[in-house]
Short mmCIF file of C-alpha atoms in Angstrom, two decimals:
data_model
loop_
_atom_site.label_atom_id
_atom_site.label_comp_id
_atom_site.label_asym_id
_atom_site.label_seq_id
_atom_site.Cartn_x
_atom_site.Cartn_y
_atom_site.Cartn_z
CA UNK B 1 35.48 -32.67 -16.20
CA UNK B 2 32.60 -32.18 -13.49
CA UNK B 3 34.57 -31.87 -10.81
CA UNK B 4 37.11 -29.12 -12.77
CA UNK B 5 33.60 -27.68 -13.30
CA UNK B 6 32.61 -27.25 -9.74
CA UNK B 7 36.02 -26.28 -8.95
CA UNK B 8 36.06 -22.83 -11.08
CA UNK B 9 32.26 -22.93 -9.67
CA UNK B 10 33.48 -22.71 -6.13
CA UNK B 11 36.00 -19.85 -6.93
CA UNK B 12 33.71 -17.92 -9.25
CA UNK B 13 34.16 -14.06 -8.26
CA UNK B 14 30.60 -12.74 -8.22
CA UNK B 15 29.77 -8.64 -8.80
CA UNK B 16 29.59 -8.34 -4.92
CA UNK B 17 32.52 -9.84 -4.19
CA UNK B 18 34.84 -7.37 -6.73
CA UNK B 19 36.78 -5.16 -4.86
CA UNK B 20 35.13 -1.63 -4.88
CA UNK B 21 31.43 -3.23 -4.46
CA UNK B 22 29.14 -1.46 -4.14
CA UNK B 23 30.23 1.29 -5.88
CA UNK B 24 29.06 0.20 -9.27
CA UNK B 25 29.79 2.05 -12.93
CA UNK B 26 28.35 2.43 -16.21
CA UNK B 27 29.38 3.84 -19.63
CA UNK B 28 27.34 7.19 -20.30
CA UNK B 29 28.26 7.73 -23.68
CA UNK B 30 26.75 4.45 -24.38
CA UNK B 31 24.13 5.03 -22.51
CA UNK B 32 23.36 8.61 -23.91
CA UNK B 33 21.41 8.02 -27.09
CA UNK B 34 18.99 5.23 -25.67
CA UNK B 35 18.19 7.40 -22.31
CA UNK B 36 17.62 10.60 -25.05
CA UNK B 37 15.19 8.47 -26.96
CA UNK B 38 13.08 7.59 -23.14
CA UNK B 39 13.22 11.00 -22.04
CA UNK B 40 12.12 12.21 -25.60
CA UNK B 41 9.28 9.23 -25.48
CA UNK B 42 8.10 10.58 -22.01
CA UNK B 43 7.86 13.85 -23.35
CA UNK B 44 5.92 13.12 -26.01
CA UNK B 45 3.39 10.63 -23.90
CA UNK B 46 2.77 13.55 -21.66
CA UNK B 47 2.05 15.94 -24.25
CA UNK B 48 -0.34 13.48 -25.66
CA UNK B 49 -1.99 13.14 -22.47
CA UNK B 50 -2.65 16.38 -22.18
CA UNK B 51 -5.02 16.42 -24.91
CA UNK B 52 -7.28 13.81 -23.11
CA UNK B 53 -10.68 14.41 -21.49
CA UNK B 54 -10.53 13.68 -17.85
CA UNK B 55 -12.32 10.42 -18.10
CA UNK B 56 -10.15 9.05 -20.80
CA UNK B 57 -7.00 10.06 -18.48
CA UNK B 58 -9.05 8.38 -15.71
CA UNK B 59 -9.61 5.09 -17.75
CA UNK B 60 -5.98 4.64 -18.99
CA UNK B 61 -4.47 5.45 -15.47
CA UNK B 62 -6.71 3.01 -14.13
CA UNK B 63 -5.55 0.76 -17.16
CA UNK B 64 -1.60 1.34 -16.76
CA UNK B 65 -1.54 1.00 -12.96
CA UNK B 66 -3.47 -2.15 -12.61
CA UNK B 67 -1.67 -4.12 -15.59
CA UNK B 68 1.38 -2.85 -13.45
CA UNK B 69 0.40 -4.63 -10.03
CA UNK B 70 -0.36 -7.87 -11.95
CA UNK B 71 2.27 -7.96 -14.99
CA UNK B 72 4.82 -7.41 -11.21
CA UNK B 73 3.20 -10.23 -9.21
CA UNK B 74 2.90 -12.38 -12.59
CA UNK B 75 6.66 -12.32 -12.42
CA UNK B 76 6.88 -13.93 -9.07
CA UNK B 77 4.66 -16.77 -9.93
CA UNK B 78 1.86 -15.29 -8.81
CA UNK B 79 -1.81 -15.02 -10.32
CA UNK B 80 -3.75 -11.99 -9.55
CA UNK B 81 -7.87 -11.74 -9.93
CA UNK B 82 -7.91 -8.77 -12.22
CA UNK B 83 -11.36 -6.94 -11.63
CA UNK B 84 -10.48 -7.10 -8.23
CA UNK B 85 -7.06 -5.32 -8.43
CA UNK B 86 -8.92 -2.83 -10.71
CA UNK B 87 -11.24 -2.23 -8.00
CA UNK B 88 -8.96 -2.13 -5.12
CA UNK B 89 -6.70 0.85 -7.92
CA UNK B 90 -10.06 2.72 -8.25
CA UNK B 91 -10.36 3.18 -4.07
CA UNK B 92 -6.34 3.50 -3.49
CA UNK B 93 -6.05 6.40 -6.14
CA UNK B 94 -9.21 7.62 -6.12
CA UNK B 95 -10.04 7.50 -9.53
CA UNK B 96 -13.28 7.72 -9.03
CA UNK B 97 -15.61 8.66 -6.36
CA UNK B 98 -16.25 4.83 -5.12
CA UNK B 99 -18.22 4.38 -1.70
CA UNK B 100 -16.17 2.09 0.71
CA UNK B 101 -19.00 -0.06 0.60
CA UNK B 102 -17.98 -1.55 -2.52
CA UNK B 103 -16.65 -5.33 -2.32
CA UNK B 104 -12.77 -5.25 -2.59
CA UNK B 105 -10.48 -8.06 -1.28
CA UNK B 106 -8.39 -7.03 1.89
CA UNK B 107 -5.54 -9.18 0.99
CA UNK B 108 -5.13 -7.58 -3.03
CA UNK B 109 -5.46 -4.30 -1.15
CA UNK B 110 -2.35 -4.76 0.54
CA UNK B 111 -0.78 -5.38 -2.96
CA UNK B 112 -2.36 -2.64 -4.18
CA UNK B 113 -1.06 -0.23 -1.37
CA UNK B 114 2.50 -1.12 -2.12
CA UNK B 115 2.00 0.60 -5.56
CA UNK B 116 0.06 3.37 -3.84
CA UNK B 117 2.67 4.26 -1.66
CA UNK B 118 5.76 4.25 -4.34
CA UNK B 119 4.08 6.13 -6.75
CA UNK B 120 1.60 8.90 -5.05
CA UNK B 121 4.60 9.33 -2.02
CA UNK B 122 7.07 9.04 -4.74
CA UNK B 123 8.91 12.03 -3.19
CA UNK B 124 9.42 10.26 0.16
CA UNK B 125 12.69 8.76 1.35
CA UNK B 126 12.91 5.03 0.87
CA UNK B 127 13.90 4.23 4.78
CA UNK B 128 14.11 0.22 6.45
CA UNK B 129 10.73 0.79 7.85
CA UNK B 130 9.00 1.42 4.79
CA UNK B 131 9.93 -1.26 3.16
CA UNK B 132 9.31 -3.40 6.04
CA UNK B 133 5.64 -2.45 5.27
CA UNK B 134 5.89 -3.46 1.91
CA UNK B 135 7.45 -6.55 2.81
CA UNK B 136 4.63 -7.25 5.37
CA UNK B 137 1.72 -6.47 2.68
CA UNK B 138 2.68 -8.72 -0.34
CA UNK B 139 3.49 -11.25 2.30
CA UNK B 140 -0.44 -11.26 3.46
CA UNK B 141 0.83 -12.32 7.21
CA UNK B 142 0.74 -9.89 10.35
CA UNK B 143 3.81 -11.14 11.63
CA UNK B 144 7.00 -8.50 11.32
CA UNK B 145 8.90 -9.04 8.56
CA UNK B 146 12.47 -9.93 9.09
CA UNK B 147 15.48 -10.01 6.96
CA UNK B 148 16.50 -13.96 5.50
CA UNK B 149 18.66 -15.88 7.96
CA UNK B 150 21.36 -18.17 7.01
CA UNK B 151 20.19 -20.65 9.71
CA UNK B 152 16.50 -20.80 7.69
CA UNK B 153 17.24 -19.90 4.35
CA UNK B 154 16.37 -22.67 1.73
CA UNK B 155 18.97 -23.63 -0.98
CA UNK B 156 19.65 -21.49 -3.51
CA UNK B 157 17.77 -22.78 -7.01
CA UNK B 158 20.27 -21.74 -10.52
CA UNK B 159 16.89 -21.70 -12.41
CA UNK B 160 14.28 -19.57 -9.98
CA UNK B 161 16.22 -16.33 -11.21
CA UNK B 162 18.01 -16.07 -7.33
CA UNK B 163 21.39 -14.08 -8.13
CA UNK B 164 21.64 -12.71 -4.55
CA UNK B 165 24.67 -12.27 -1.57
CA UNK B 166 24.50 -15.75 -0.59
CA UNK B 167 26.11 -14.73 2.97
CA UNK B 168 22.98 -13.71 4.24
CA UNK B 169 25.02 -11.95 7.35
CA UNK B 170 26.05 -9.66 5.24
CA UNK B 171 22.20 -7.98 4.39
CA UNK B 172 21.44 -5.74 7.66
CA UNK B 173 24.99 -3.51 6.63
CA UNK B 174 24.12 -4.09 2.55
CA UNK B 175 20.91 -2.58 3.24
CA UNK B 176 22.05 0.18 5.34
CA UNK B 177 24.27 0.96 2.48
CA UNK B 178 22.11 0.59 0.11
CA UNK B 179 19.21 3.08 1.73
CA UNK B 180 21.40 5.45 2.09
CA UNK B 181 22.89 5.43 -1.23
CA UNK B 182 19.16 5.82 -2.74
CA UNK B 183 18.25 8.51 -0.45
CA UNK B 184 21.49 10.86 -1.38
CA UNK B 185 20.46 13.53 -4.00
CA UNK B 186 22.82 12.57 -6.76
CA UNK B 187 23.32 14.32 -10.48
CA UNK B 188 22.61 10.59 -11.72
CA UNK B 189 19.11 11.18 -14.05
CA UNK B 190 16.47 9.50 -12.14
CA UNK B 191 15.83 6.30 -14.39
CA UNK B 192 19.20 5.57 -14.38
CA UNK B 193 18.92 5.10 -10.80
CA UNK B 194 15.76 3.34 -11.25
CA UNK B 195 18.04 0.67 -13.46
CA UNK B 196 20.38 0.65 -10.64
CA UNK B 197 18.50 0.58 -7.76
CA UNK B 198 16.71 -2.38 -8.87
CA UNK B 199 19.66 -4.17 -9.69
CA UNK B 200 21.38 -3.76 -6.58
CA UNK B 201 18.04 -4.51 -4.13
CA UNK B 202 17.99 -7.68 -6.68
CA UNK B 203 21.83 -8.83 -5.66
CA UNK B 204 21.07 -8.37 -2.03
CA UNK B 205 17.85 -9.98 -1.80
CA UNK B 206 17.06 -9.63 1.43
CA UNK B 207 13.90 -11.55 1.90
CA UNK B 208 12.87 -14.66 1.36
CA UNK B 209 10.62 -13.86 -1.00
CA UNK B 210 8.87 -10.61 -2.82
CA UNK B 211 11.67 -9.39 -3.56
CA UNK B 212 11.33 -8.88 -7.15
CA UNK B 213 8.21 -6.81 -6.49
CA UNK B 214 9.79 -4.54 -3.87
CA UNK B 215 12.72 -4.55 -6.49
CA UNK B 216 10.07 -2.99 -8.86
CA UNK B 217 8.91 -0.52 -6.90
CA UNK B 218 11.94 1.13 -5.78
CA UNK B 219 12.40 1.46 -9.36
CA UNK B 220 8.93 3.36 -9.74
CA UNK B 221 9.36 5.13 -7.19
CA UNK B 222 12.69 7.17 -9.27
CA UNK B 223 10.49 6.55 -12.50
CA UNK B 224 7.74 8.57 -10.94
CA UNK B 225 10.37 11.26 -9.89
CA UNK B 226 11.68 11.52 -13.23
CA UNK B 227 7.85 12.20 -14.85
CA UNK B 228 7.40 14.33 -11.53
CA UNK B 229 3.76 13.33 -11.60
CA UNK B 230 2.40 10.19 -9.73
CA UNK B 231 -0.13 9.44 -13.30
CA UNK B 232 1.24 6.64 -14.49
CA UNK B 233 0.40 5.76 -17.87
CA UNK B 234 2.86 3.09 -19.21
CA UNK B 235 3.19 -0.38 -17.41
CA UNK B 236 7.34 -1.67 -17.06
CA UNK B 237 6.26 -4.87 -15.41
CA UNK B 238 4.64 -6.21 -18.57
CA UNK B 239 7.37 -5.45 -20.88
CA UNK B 240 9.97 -7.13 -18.17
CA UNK B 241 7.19 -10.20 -18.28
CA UNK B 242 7.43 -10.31 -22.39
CA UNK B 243 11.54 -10.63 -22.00
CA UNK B 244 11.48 -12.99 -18.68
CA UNK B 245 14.05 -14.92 -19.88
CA UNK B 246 16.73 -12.26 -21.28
CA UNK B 247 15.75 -10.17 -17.96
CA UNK B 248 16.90 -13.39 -15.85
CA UNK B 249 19.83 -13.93 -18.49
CA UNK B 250 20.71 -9.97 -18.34
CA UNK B 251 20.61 -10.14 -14.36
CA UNK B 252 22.95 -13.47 -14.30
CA UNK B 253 25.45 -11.70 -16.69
CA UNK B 254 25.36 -8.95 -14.43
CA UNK B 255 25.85 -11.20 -11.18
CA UNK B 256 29.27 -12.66 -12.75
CA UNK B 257 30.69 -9.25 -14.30
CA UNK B 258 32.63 -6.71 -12.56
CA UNK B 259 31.30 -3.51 -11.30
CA UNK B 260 30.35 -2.27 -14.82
CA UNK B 261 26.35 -2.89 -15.57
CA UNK B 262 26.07 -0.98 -18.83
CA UNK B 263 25.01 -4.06 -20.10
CA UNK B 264 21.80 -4.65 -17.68
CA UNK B 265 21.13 -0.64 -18.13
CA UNK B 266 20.83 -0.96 -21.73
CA UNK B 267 18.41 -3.35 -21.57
CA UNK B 268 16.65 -1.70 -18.86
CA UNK B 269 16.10 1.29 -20.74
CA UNK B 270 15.19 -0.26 -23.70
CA UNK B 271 12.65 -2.25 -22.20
CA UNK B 272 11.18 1.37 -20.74
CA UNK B 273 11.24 2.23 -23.94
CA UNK B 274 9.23 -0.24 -25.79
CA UNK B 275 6.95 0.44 -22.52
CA UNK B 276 6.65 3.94 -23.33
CA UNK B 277 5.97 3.23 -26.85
CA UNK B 278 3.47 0.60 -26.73
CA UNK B 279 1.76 3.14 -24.37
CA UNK B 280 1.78 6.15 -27.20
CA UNK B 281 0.62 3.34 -29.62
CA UNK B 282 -2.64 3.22 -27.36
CA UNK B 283 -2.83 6.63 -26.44
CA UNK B 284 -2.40 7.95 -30.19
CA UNK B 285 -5.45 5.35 -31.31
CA UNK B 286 -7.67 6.73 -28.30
CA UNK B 287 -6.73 9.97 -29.33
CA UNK B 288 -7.91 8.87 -33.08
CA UNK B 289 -11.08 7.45 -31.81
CA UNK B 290 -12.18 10.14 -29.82
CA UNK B 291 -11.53 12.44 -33.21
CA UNK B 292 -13.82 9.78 -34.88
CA UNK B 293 -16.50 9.78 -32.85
CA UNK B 294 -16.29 13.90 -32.78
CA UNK B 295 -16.92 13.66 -36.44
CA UNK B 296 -20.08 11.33 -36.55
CA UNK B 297 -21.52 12.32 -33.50
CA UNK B 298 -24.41 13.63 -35.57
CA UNK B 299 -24.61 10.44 -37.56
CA UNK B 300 -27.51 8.96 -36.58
CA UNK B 301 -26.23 4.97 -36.42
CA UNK B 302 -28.01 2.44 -34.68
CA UNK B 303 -26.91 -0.25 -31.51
CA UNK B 304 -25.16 -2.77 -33.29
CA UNK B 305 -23.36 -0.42 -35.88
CA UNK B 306 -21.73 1.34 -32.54
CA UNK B 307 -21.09 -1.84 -31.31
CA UNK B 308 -19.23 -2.81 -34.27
CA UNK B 309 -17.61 0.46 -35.00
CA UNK B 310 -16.07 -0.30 -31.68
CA UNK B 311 -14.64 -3.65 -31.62
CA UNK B 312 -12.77 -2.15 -34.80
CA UNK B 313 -11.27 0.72 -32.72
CA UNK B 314 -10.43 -2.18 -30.07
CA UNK B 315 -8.80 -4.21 -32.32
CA UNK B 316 -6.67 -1.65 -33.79
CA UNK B 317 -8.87 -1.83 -37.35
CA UNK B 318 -7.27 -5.45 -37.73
CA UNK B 319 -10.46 -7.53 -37.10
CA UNK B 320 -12.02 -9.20 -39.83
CA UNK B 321 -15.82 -7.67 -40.32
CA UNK B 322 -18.12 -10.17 -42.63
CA UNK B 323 -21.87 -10.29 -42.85
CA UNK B 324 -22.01 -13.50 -41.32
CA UNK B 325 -19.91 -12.08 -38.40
CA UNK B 326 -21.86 -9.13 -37.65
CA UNK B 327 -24.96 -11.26 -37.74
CA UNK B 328 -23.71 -13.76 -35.35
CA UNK B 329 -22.01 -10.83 -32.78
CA UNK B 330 -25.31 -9.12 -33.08
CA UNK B 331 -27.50 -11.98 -32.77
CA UNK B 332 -29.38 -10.74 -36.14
CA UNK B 333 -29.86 -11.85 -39.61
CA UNK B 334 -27.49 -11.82 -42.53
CA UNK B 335 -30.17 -9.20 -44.19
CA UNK B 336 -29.66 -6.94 -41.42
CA UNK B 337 -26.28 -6.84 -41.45
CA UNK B 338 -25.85 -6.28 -44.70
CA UNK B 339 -28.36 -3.38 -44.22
CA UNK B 340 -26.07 -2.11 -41.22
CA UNK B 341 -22.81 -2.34 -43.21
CA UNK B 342 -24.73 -0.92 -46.22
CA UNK B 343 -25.61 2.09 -44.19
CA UNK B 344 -21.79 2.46 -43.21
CA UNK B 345 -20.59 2.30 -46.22
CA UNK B 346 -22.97 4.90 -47.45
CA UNK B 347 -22.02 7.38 -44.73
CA UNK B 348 -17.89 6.97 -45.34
CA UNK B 349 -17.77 5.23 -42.31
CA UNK B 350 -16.78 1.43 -43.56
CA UNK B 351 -15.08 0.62 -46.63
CA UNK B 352 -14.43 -2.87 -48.75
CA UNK B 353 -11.28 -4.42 -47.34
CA UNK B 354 -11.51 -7.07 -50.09
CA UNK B 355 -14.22 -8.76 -52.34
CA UNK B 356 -14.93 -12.39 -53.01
CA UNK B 357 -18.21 -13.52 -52.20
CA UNK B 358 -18.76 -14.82 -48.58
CA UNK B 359 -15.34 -13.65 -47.83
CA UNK B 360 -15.63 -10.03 -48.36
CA UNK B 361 -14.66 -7.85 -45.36
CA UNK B 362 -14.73 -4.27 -44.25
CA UNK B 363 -13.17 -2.03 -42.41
CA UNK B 364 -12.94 1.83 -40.65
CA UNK B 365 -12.28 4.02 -43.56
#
């Protein structure tokens, strides 16, 4: 039985070898309702934004692009210092009006520039040079990058997620192919490209590593063109990272089908949408907060009721708010935060969650 299972191993036809490759296809009328609901979803999350303050925008750009960078490398194996990205965003987008005398680290700048590039140049062609440069910066080196050779490649591991052209001879004319299918205007809606463009820069593979990353960009890159705005506010990478296992499982499926990825675009688009979402979610509570605080901005309340008022906001009004825990957050008695909570409740601001002694709780009302 082993060797009858290497056997249909060694004959296996794989995606890029089906005649037609690669010219790939996809079902639109099973695609139609899911890519409605993200284009509805982006919609929405840009009217939403609209109602922001500038610094709020500011904080959850900052927020969306950084998580981005490290939720990306995160799926490569690779740990990210996160103040330090956040800096290096704050510089690269200019956020804010930082002084280049602030400490950032030259080699997460590089990182950080890859993301800089694909989303404020989103309307750039993607040539061979460019991502060259990419290539170069997430590999920290100053040599040229170079396309994997045959004669240095290591062997291919079933479990590391590798589902690439194993003829590596093949890659200089794949990727001539593939720039200049990305670079023709098609009528294909720009995050269905995104689906597919990933995909196929996943298949060839072409370096020995970062791939996955410059995969990933590509993709924001048509993301950003289909928002037509470089202000990116939800984070892919993250929701990819939550489904690492059905996005390897997806991709695998893909490698061994024919020419027909409806499959992998269904879940592509489905994971932008639960990205989208989870980024209303938080824009719709900031949105709720900032109404709050409009409200009791002439409430006189003192340090530690703020304080407290805000770890509720953080916590989406799910943490659990005793006496004994506001006394040991705010370093103060169990007198004086009873007096605090006393006060809230008083004003409308805090409410009984439930009663019982020690174990009574409040919340935002």
């Amino acid at each position: 039985m082993p060797q009858l299972i290497r056997g249909i191993e060694r004959v296996r036809i794989f995606i890029w070898q089906q005649k037609g490759w690669p010219y790939l296809t996809w079902n639109n009328k099973e695609l139609s309702y899911i890519l409605g609901e993200v284009r509805n979803r982006q919609g929405r999350l840009a009217g939403k934004t609209s109602l922001l303050g500038i610094d709020l925008k500011k904080d959850l750009i900052l927020d969306a692009i950084s998580k981005e960078i490290i939720q990306s490398a995160a799926l490569e194996g690779k740990i990210l210092n996160e103040p330090l990205v956040r800096i290096s965003v704050l510089k690269h987008f200019k956020i804010s009006n930082l002084k280049n005398a602030l400490d950032t680290d030259p080699e997460i700048d590089k990182i950080v520039q890859v993301t800089t590039d694909a989303l404020l140049n989103y309307k750039q062609p993607i040539t061979e040079e460019r991502i060259f440069k990419w290539k170069k910066a997430l590999s920290q080196s100053d040599k040229e990058p170079y396309f994997r050779n045959a004669m240095i490649e290591t062997p291919i591991n079933p479990t590391a997620g590798h589902f690439y052209i194993q003829d590596s001879l093949l890659i200089p004319s794949e990727m001539k192919r593939f720039i200049e299918w990305i670079n023709t205007v098609h009528a294909t809606d720009p995050v269905i490209k995104a689906g597919v463009s990933h995909l196929r820069f996943a298949f060839i593979y072409p370096f020995e590593e970062n791939n996955g990353q410059i995969a990933r960009a590509i993709s924001n890159i048509f993301l950003t063109r289909a928002d037509d705005h470089p202000q990116r506010l939800f984070c892919l990478s993250a929701q990819i990272f939550k489904q690492k296992e059905i996005y390897e499982e997806v991709l695998r499926n893909a490698q061994r089908g024919n020419l027909d990825i409806t499959e992998w675009l269904i879940w592509f688009l489905y994971c932008l949408e639960s990205a989208l979402i989870e980024a209303e979610n938080s824009l719709t509570r900031i949105l709720e907060k900032s109404k709050f605080w409009e409200k009791y901005r002439l409430m006189r309340l003192n340090d530690r009721q703020i304080k407290m008022i805000n770890l509720l906001w953080e916590d989406n009004n799910k943490r659990k708010i005793t006496t004994s825990y506001w006394a040991t957050v705010n370093l103060c008695s169990p007198d004086t935060a009873l007096r605090d909570i006393q006060d809230l409740i008083d004003k409308k601001i805090l409410h009984k969650k439930n009663s019982g002694g020690r174990s009574t709780s409040y919340e935002l009302s």
